[in-house]
Structures are given as structure tokens and as C-alpha cells.
Amino acid sequence: MRGVAVLGSTGSIGESTLSVLARHRDSFRLVALTAGRNRERLEAQVATWAPAFAGLVEGEAAPGIRTGREVLVEAATHPDVDVVLNAVVGAAGLDATLAALRAGKRVALANKESLVMGGELVALAAREGGGELVPVDSEHSAVLQCVTGRDGGLARLILTASGGPFRDWEPARVHAATVAEALRHPTWSMGSKITVDSASLANKALELIEAHFLFGLPYDALDAVVHPQSIVHAFAEFCDGSVIAQLGFPTMELPILYALTHPARLPDSGARRFDPVAAGSLTFEPVRPDAFPAFRLGVAAGRAGGTAPAAFNAANEVAVAAFLAGGLPFGRIAEVIDAVLQQHAQGPATDLEAVRAADRAARARATTFLD
Ligand code: NAD
Ligand code: MG
């Protein structure tokens, strides 16, 4: 029995994780739950699961539920926890990722923002504490499944992107897209921040940075391709030119389960069985950087390295929150990111205070460009 903490349990990934755990009560025990501010949902989960630890980051909660910012790290380092499923959204997930790795836990990471911000720090924390990082993101889970059990020789990765709701829109129409249009994702049902990131393709840039840190490849060996059916999740090319891909109907439950069991597998009936005829035609097209400037900016920040990815991530978080609140046109998201990155003071990302300072500075600058 492995003890599991689910951080961000009331979100899309968090709820999917609880569905997976409900099917595997012989293998996993739910030890800790945390939520941001959805008190009702958290209390309902606590009533169902009776975890040893429950925490709410913002607001008051019923007796027995801890409150405050520290609950994330407390859950992540709880002595009965072996695996921390980090499904918090945004930079708020970084401290828990670092603390869990330092405490020697496996981190099943959905919270890609923490790796984008602090990729070098995350690797260091894992080395120091003996923790292990396993991706939950479907593309990175696909890569891990393609490379596990093979003895090196990985040469290049191609991550697929659905292309989002604006895949074939003219750039001017994308610029003026509404919140409702951005939230209408063609193939995945997800939290609002990642859904907007998928519409702007900032998500795919975050994922290329994530892949760089997870698999140790340079950016020249990391590509993205638009694949509207979301059946192929990633391609892994090896040094002899052979390519292995991972496929399946879109569901996050499979990558969540694999992050818990890797490198082993558990029999599971949660994912719809694959049927190539039902999947139909699989098509691929290039990313259009002219229509999706946030993608280009994110990849450039990744290539620049240092604290640039943290600044990219912070600017994107501020701009997306403003867009979702109705105060910023969709096309301005990339413009805000661009303006922030142009003023970014580049530096190494090898200490936490430098990363936090870059994050804070980028947020402050992004706020001044919101008008
Ligand atoms: P969501 O918005 O549905 O859920 C986010 C969860 O985090 C909620 O439980 C919320 O209460 C909690 N939270 C929010 N702000 C917080 C804060 N400041 N401190 C602590 N907790 C906070 O988001 P989601 O779609 O589940 O995505 C979660 C993460 O997983 C994101 O990093 C996202 O990029 C990644 N991810 C999601 C999917 C998906 O299919 N939803 C796929 C791949 C990766
Ligand atoms: Mg993904």
C-alpha cells in the first residue's frame, strides 16, 4: 500500500486522481488532500475519504481541516505519504514539489508551472533528497512510456498539440477571441487556466520546457506538432532514426495511474479501450507561430534559460487571469508576455530566491501592462 497526497484535489486533475484511486484501493491509500479555496468540495471529499490530513489554502474550513499556505508543504511531506500528486495550478505549486522531493517522495507532477519556473532547483531537490519526479502531463507520460525499459539512445521528442479551439482561425480573429470561445476546448476538459493556455499554445511552450528538464534534451531536439484528434500523445525518436509513439483516446486517468505505478502497470478499466477504426484519420500540421505568438515567446524563454522561463510563466499567469476576468483581450496575453520578457533581467535560476524574485518582478511588470 502506497500512501498518496493529492494537492489540488478539487480541480480537474485532482478529481480524476480520486477516480483512479477509488478503483485501486488495494494498492494506494489516500493520506492527504489539499484545495485552494473550494471549501465545500474539499469537505465533501474529506467526508468520503477520511484522509489523515486535509488542508485548505484560503479561507475557513470545518474542524479537522487545516488552513493556510503551509498546508501544501505539510501534505507533501507527511510521513505516511509516498507519492505526491501535485495538481495545483500555477507557481503556487513550486514549494510543495521541492519539499516533497527533498523528503524523498515520488512527485507525480501535473503542476508543470513548478518545473518551468524552477527546473534546475527541482532536479537539485530530487538529487539531495532522493525523491523522484514522474510526469502526469499526457505528452510527457507518453514519452516516459516510450523510453522506459529502453537503454538510452533517445535523440528527439515531438509533443503533439490539439491546436486548441483557434487552430484554423486567422490571427486577427484569434486576437479578438472571447473567454467563452477560449474555454471551448475541442478534445480535453480541463481547468480554465490550462484551457486558455491550450488556446494560446502557451501550454505547448510550457510543455517543451517541461520536457527539456524531464528528459534532458536540448531545445533543438524538442518539437511540437498540431494533431487535432489528440490520439497520438508524443513521438520519441531514437539515435538510429526509429520512432516510438504512445496512443490512446484522450483521458488523463491513464497518465495519472501510470505516474503512480511507473515503471510497473496495474490492470485498469478506466480508460476507453483503443480502437483504431473508431479513432479514424490521424492528421498532423505545423504550429503557426504567427497566430500563436505566446508559443514562440515561451520557446524563446526556454532557450534563453536561467530565470527567463520563470518570467514567461509569471507573465502568462497574470495575463491569463486578467483575460479570464474579462479585462484583457485574448491577443493581449502574448503582448503582455512579450513586454515583460523584453524587460527581463536575465540571471541564473540556481537559487530559489533568484527564481522567486524573477517571478515577482515579472508579475509586477505584467500588471502594469494590463491597462
Ligand atoms: P484546476 O483549476 O481544475 O484545479 C486546480 C486545483 O488547484 C484546485 O484544486 C484548486 O483548489 C487548487 N489551487 C488553485 N490555486 C491554488 C493555490 N494558489 N494554492 C493551492 N491550491 C490551489 O486545474 P487543473 O486543470 O486540474 O490543472 C492542474 C495542473 O495540472 C495545472 O498545472 C495544469 O497545467 C496541469 N495539467 C492539467 C491537465 C488537465 O487535463 N486538467 C492536463 C495536464 C496538465
Ligand atoms: Mg499536456
PDB file of C-alpha atoms in Angstrom, residues 65-268:
ATOM      1  CA  ILE A  65      -9.249  20.691   8.164  1.00  0.00           C
ATOM      2  CA  ARG A  66      -6.057  22.718   8.441  1.00  0.00           C
ATOM      3  CA  THR A  67      -5.923  26.128   6.789  1.00  0.00           C
ATOM      4  CA  GLY A  68      -3.226  28.434   5.444  1.00  0.00           C
ATOM      5  CA  ARG A  69      -0.474  28.441   2.849  1.00  0.00           C
ATOM      6  CA  GLU A  70       1.638  25.874   4.711  1.00  0.00           C
ATOM      7  CA  VAL A  71      -0.858  23.049   4.140  1.00  0.00           C
ATOM      8  CA  LEU A  72       0.660  22.251   0.737  1.00  0.00           C
ATOM      9  CA  VAL A  73       4.138  21.544   2.120  1.00  0.00           C
ATOM     10  CA  GLU A  74       2.678  19.795   5.188  1.00  0.00           C
ATOM     11  CA  ALA A  75       0.681  17.421   2.982  1.00  0.00           C
ATOM     12  CA  ALA A  76       3.625  16.933   0.611  1.00  0.00           C
ATOM     13  CA  THR A  77       5.980  15.923   3.423  1.00  0.00           C
ATOM     14  CA  HIS A  78       3.516  13.941   5.567  1.00  0.00           C
ATOM     15  CA  PRO A  79       5.353  10.858   6.920  1.00  0.00           C
ATOM     16  CA  ASP A  80       2.719   8.406   5.623  1.00  0.00           C
ATOM     17  CA  VAL A  81       2.883   9.812   2.085  1.00  0.00           C
ATOM     18  CA  ASP A  82       4.978   8.017  -0.551  1.00  0.00           C
ATOM     19  CA  VAL A  83       3.600   9.725  -3.684  1.00  0.00           C
ATOM     20  CA  VAL A  84       2.592  13.372  -4.004  1.00  0.00           C
ATOM     21  CA  LEU A  85       0.237  14.024  -6.902  1.00  0.00           C
ATOM     22  CA  ASN A  86       0.768  17.746  -7.431  1.00  0.00           C
ATOM     23  CA  ALA A  87      -2.288  19.041  -9.290  1.00  0.00           C
ATOM     24  CA  VAL A  88      -2.140  22.627  -8.039  1.00  0.00           C
ATOM     25  CA  VAL A  89      -2.349  25.186 -10.851  1.00  0.00           C
ATOM     26  CA  GLY A  90       0.409  27.750 -11.275  1.00  0.00           C
ATOM     27  CA  ALA A  91       3.532  28.877  -9.459  1.00  0.00           C
ATOM     28  CA  ALA A  92       1.829  28.147  -6.105  1.00  0.00           C
ATOM     29  CA  GLY A  93       2.846  24.504  -6.593  1.00  0.00           C
ATOM     30  CA  LEU A  94       6.625  25.029  -6.545  1.00  0.00           C
ATOM     31  CA  ASP A  95       7.328  24.840  -2.804  1.00  0.00           C
ATOM     32  CA  ALA A  96       5.432  21.566  -2.412  1.00  0.00           C
ATOM     33  CA  THR A  97       7.258  19.997  -5.376  1.00  0.00           C
ATOM     34  CA  LEU A  98      10.626  20.949  -3.876  1.00  0.00           C
ATOM     35  CA  ALA A  99       9.691  19.896  -0.333  1.00  0.00           C
ATOM     36  CA  ALA A 100       8.367  16.502  -1.422  1.00  0.00           C
ATOM     37  CA  LEU A 101      11.476  15.727  -3.483  1.00  0.00           C
ATOM     38  CA  ARG A 102      13.731  16.808  -0.623  1.00  0.00           C
ATOM     39  CA  ALA A 103      11.762  14.467   1.650  1.00  0.00           C
ATOM     40  CA  GLY A 104      12.466  11.574  -0.733  1.00  0.00           C
ATOM     41  CA  LYS A 105       8.919  11.242  -2.103  1.00  0.00           C
ATOM     42  CA  ARG A 106       7.828  10.447  -5.620  1.00  0.00           C
ATOM     43  CA  VAL A 107       6.238  13.547  -7.141  1.00  0.00           C
ATOM     44  CA  ALA A 108       3.640  12.728  -9.787  1.00  0.00           C
ATOM     45  CA  LEU A 109       3.686  16.140 -11.401  1.00  0.00           C
ATOM     46  CA  ALA A 110       0.707  17.695 -13.151  1.00  0.00           C
ATOM     47  CA  ASN A 111       1.769  21.175 -11.971  1.00  0.00           C
ATOM     48  CA  LYS A 112       4.060  21.869 -14.933  1.00  0.00           C
ATOM     49  CA  GLU A 113       4.476  25.509 -13.864  1.00  0.00           C
ATOM     50  CA  SER A 114       6.701  24.447 -10.934  1.00  0.00           C
ATOM     51  CA  LEU A 115       9.093  22.662 -13.275  1.00  0.00           C
ATOM     52  CA  VAL A 116       9.097  25.511 -15.806  1.00  0.00           C
ATOM     53  CA  MET A 117       9.885  28.038 -13.059  1.00  0.00           C
ATOM     54  CA  GLY A 118      12.418  26.045 -11.128  1.00  0.00           C
ATOM     55  CA  GLY A 119      13.616  23.202 -13.359  1.00  0.00           C
ATOM     56  CA  GLU A 120      17.174  23.277 -12.043  1.00  0.00           C
ATOM     57  CA  LEU A 121      16.041  23.572  -8.412  1.00  0.00           C
ATOM     58  CA  VAL A 122      13.660  20.667  -8.844  1.00  0.00           C
ATOM     59  CA  ALA A 123      16.467  18.457 -10.175  1.00  0.00           C
ATOM     60  CA  LEU A 124      18.705  19.512  -7.288  1.00  0.00           C
ATOM     61  CA  ALA A 125      15.985  18.804  -4.684  1.00  0.00           C
ATOM     62  CA  ALA A 126      15.485  15.314  -6.154  1.00  0.00           C
ATOM     63  CA  ARG A 127      19.237  14.611  -6.042  1.00  0.00           C
ATOM     64  CA  GLU A 128      19.586  15.888  -2.479  1.00  0.00           C
ATOM     65  CA  GLY A 129      16.556  14.148  -1.030  1.00  0.00           C
ATOM     66  CA  GLY A 130      16.403  11.028  -3.176  1.00  0.00           C
ATOM     67  CA  GLY A 131      12.957  11.976  -4.477  1.00  0.00           C
ATOM     68  CA  GLU A 132      11.716  11.050  -7.922  1.00  0.00           C
ATOM     69  CA  LEU A 133       9.857  13.144 -10.479  1.00  0.00           C
ATOM     70  CA  VAL A 134       7.294  11.413 -12.709  1.00  0.00           C
ATOM     71  CA  PRO A 135       5.180  13.405 -15.175  1.00  0.00           C
ATOM     72  CA  VAL A 136       1.389  13.376 -15.248  1.00  0.00           C
ATOM     73  CA  ASP A 137       1.093  15.631 -18.310  1.00  0.00           C
ATOM     74  CA  SER A 138      -0.163  13.305 -21.049  1.00  0.00           C
ATOM     75  CA  GLU A 139       2.586  14.123 -23.577  1.00  0.00           C
ATOM     76  CA  HIS A 140       5.366  13.579 -21.028  1.00  0.00           C
ATOM     77  CA  SER A 141       3.735  10.436 -19.698  1.00  0.00           C
ATOM     78  CA  ALA A 142       3.685   9.250 -23.311  1.00  0.00           C
ATOM     79  CA  VAL A 143       7.410   9.940 -23.655  1.00  0.00           C
ATOM     80  CA  LEU A 144       8.166   8.197 -20.363  1.00  0.00           C
ATOM     81  CA  GLN A 145       6.190   5.176 -21.560  1.00  0.00           C
ATOM     82  CA  CYS A 146       8.132   5.195 -24.858  1.00  0.00           C
ATOM     83  CA  VAL A 147      11.574   5.349 -23.210  1.00  0.00           C
ATOM     84  CA  THR A 148      11.021   3.197 -20.092  1.00  0.00           C
ATOM     85  CA  GLY A 149      12.791  -0.152 -20.399  1.00  0.00           C
ATOM     86  CA  ARG A 150      14.905   1.024 -23.325  1.00  0.00           C
ATOM     87  CA  ASP A 151      18.559   1.559 -22.817  1.00  0.00           C
ATOM     88  CA  GLY A 152      19.180   5.189 -23.793  1.00  0.00           C
ATOM     89  CA  GLY A 153      19.591   6.419 -27.345  1.00  0.00           C
ATOM     90  CA  LEU A 154      16.774   8.996 -27.145  1.00  0.00           C
ATOM     91  CA  ALA A 155      17.522  11.636 -29.789  1.00  0.00           C
ATOM     92  CA  ARG A 156      14.411  13.789 -30.266  1.00  0.00           C
ATOM     93  CA  LEU A 157      10.900  14.290 -28.949  1.00  0.00           C
ATOM     94  CA  ILE A 158       7.833  15.524 -30.780  1.00  0.00           C
ATOM     95  CA  LEU A 159       4.961  16.540 -28.498  1.00  0.00           C
ATOM     96  CA  THR A 160       1.515  16.750 -30.032  1.00  0.00           C
ATOM     97  CA  ALA A 161      -0.891  19.669 -29.512  1.00  0.00           C
ATOM     98  CA  SER A 162      -4.604  19.586 -30.291  1.00  0.00           C
ATOM     99  CA  GLY A 163      -4.203  23.112 -31.653  1.00  0.00           C
ATOM    100  CA  GLY A 164      -6.991  24.324 -29.377  1.00  0.00           C
ATOM    101  CA  PRO A 165     -10.257  25.984 -30.451  1.00  0.00           C
ATOM    102  CA  PHE A 166      -8.465  28.565 -32.670  1.00  0.00           C
ATOM    103  CA  ARG A 167      -6.347  26.076 -34.620  1.00  0.00           C
ATOM    104  CA  ASP A 168      -7.516  27.253 -38.047  1.00  0.00           C
ATOM    105  CA  TRP A 169      -8.571  30.834 -37.213  1.00  0.00           C
ATOM    106  CA  GLU A 170      -6.989  33.888 -38.832  1.00  0.00           C
ATOM    107  CA  PRO A 171      -4.588  35.736 -36.463  1.00  0.00           C
ATOM    108  CA  ALA A 172      -6.884  38.813 -36.234  1.00  0.00           C
ATOM    109  CA  ARG A 173      -9.845  36.661 -35.180  1.00  0.00           C
ATOM    110  CA  VAL A 174      -7.689  34.853 -32.584  1.00  0.00           C
ATOM    111  CA  HIS A 175      -6.628  38.244 -31.203  1.00  0.00           C
ATOM    112  CA  ALA A 176     -10.266  39.193 -30.537  1.00  0.00           C
ATOM    113  CA  ALA A 177     -11.433  35.802 -29.194  1.00  0.00           C
ATOM    114  CA  THR A 178     -13.773  35.833 -26.185  1.00  0.00           C
ATOM    115  CA  VAL A 179     -13.447  33.950 -22.885  1.00  0.00           C
ATOM    116  CA  ALA A 180     -16.289  31.605 -23.862  1.00  0.00           C
ATOM    117  CA  GLU A 181     -14.550  30.823 -27.168  1.00  0.00           C
ATOM    118  CA  ALA A 182     -11.199  30.184 -25.476  1.00  0.00           C
ATOM    119  CA  LEU A 183     -12.798  27.848 -22.933  1.00  0.00           C
ATOM    120  CA  ARG A 184     -14.349  25.644 -25.639  1.00  0.00           C
ATOM    121  CA  HIS A 185     -11.523  23.109 -25.951  1.00  0.00           C
ATOM    122  CA  PRO A 186     -12.050  20.595 -28.772  1.00  0.00           C
ATOM    123  CA  THR A 187     -10.662  17.418 -27.138  1.00  0.00           C
ATOM    124  CA  TRP A 188      -9.890  17.853 -23.416  1.00  0.00           C
ATOM    125  CA  SER A 189     -11.949  19.027 -20.432  1.00  0.00           C
ATOM    126  CA  MET A 190      -9.581  20.823 -18.030  1.00  0.00           C
ATOM    127  CA  GLY A 191      -9.251  23.689 -15.552  1.00  0.00           C
ATOM    128  CA  SER A 192      -9.717  27.187 -17.001  1.00  0.00           C
ATOM    129  CA  LYS A 193      -6.056  28.304 -16.843  1.00  0.00           C
ATOM    130  CA  ILE A 194      -4.668  25.364 -18.835  1.00  0.00           C
ATOM    131  CA  THR A 195      -7.624  25.585 -21.239  1.00  0.00           C
ATOM    132  CA  VAL A 196      -6.686  29.181 -22.069  1.00  0.00           C
ATOM    133  CA  ASP A 197      -3.010  28.130 -22.307  1.00  0.00           C
ATOM    134  CA  SER A 198      -4.069  25.456 -24.791  1.00  0.00           C
ATOM    135  CA  ALA A 199      -5.936  28.044 -26.863  1.00  0.00           C
ATOM    136  CA  SER A 200      -2.889  30.366 -26.984  1.00  0.00           C
ATOM    137  CA  LEU A 201      -0.445  27.412 -27.314  1.00  0.00           C
ATOM    138  CA  ALA A 202       1.461  28.839 -24.329  1.00  0.00           C
ATOM    139  CA  ASN A 203       0.720  25.392 -22.891  1.00  0.00           C
ATOM    140  CA  LYS A 204       2.808  23.724 -25.586  1.00  0.00           C
ATOM    141  CA  ALA A 205       5.730  26.055 -24.879  1.00  0.00           C
ATOM    142  CA  LEU A 206       5.411  25.250 -21.149  1.00  0.00           C
ATOM    143  CA  GLU A 207       5.448  21.573 -22.134  1.00  0.00           C
ATOM    144  CA  LEU A 208       8.587  21.868 -24.269  1.00  0.00           C
ATOM    145  CA  ILE A 209      10.340  23.491 -21.289  1.00  0.00           C
ATOM    146  CA  GLU A 210       8.936  20.742 -19.069  1.00  0.00           C
ATOM    147  CA  ALA A 211      10.296  18.110 -21.497  1.00  0.00           C
ATOM    148  CA  HIS A 212      13.707  19.802 -21.541  1.00  0.00           C
ATOM    149  CA  PHE A 213      14.003  19.420 -17.762  1.00  0.00           C
ATOM    150  CA  LEU A 214      12.404  15.966 -17.540  1.00  0.00           C
ATOM    151  CA  PHE A 215      14.294  14.263 -20.358  1.00  0.00           C
ATOM    152  CA  GLY A 216      17.479  16.339 -20.562  1.00  0.00           C
ATOM    153  CA  LEU A 217      17.289  17.121 -24.286  1.00  0.00           C
ATOM    154  CA  PRO A 218      18.358  20.447 -25.837  1.00  0.00           C
ATOM    155  CA  TYR A 219      15.656  22.607 -27.460  1.00  0.00           C
ATOM    156  CA  ASP A 220      16.898  21.707 -30.953  1.00  0.00           C
ATOM    157  CA  ALA A 221      15.778  18.152 -30.177  1.00  0.00           C
ATOM    158  CA  LEU A 222      12.309  19.194 -28.933  1.00  0.00           C
ATOM    159  CA  ASP A 223       9.465  19.830 -31.356  1.00  0.00           C
ATOM    160  CA  ALA A 224       5.705  20.273 -31.259  1.00  0.00           C
ATOM    161  CA  VAL A 225       3.211  19.301 -33.937  1.00  0.00           C
ATOM    162  CA  VAL A 226      -0.504  20.038 -34.165  1.00  0.00           C
ATOM    163  CA  HIS A 227      -2.606  16.867 -34.112  1.00  0.00           C
ATOM    164  CA  PRO A 228      -6.304  17.800 -33.808  1.00  0.00           C
ATOM    165  CA  GLN A 229      -7.522  14.305 -32.848  1.00  0.00           C
ATOM    166  CA  SER A 230      -5.335  14.090 -29.688  1.00  0.00           C
ATOM    167  CA  ILE A 231      -4.808  10.333 -30.211  1.00  0.00           C
ATOM    168  CA  VAL A 232      -1.007  10.280 -30.501  1.00  0.00           C
ATOM    169  CA  HIS A 233       0.343  11.927 -27.345  1.00  0.00           C
ATOM    170  CA  ALA A 234       4.053  12.078 -28.237  1.00  0.00           C
ATOM    171  CA  PHE A 235       6.699  10.634 -30.525  1.00  0.00           C
ATOM    172  CA  ALA A 236      10.137   9.579 -29.252  1.00  0.00           C
ATOM    173  CA  GLU A 237      12.844   9.330 -31.901  1.00  0.00           C
ATOM    174  CA  PHE A 238      15.951   7.284 -31.157  1.00  0.00           C
ATOM    175  CA  CYS A 239      19.512   7.748 -32.416  1.00  0.00           C
ATOM    176  CA  ASP A 240      19.048   5.213 -35.239  1.00  0.00           C
ATOM    177  CA  GLY A 241      16.022   7.123 -36.570  1.00  0.00           C
ATOM    178  CA  SER A 242      13.408   4.718 -35.208  1.00  0.00           C
ATOM    179  CA  VAL A 243      10.311   6.404 -33.754  1.00  0.00           C
ATOM    180  CA  ILE A 244       8.065   5.078 -30.987  1.00  0.00           C
ATOM    181  CA  ALA A 245       4.762   6.765 -30.170  1.00  0.00           C
ATOM    182  CA  GLN A 246       2.154   6.337 -27.432  1.00  0.00           C
ATOM    183  CA  LEU A 247      -1.539   6.434 -28.394  1.00  0.00           C
ATOM    184  CA  GLY A 248      -4.952   6.398 -26.802  1.00  0.00           C
ATOM    185  CA  PHE A 249      -8.291   8.186 -26.655  1.00  0.00           C
ATOM    186  CA  PRO A 250      -7.847  11.380 -24.625  1.00  0.00           C
ATOM    187  CA  THR A 251      -8.132  10.745 -20.872  1.00  0.00           C
ATOM    188  CA  MET A 252      -5.982  11.969 -18.010  1.00  0.00           C
ATOM    189  CA  GLU A 253      -6.793   8.931 -15.873  1.00  0.00           C
ATOM    190  CA  LEU A 254      -4.287   6.770 -17.717  1.00  0.00           C
ATOM    191  CA  PRO A 255      -1.293   9.111 -17.308  1.00  0.00           C
ATOM    192  CA  ILE A 256      -2.324   9.689 -13.670  1.00  0.00           C
ATOM    193  CA  LEU A 257      -2.373   5.941 -12.991  1.00  0.00           C
ATOM    194  CA  TYR A 258       0.920   5.427 -14.805  1.00  0.00           C
ATOM    195  CA  ALA A 259       2.583   8.188 -12.742  1.00  0.00           C
ATOM    196  CA  LEU A 260       1.514   6.284  -9.614  1.00  0.00           C
ATOM    197  CA  THR A 261       2.697   2.849 -10.828  1.00  0.00           C
ATOM    198  CA  HIS A 262       5.682   3.587 -13.137  1.00  0.00           C
ATOM    199  CA  PRO A 263       7.602   1.555 -14.215  1.00  0.00           C
ATOM    200  CA  ALA A 264       5.035  -1.135 -13.370  1.00  0.00           C
ATOM    201  CA  ARG A 265       1.433  -1.189 -14.575  1.00  0.00           C
ATOM    202  CA  LEU A 266      -1.807  -2.124 -12.860  1.00  0.00           C
ATOM    203  CA  PRO A 267      -4.760  -3.713 -14.640  1.00  0.00           C
ATOM    204  CA  ASP A 268      -7.368  -0.956 -15.035  1.00  0.00           C
TER     205      ASP A 268
END
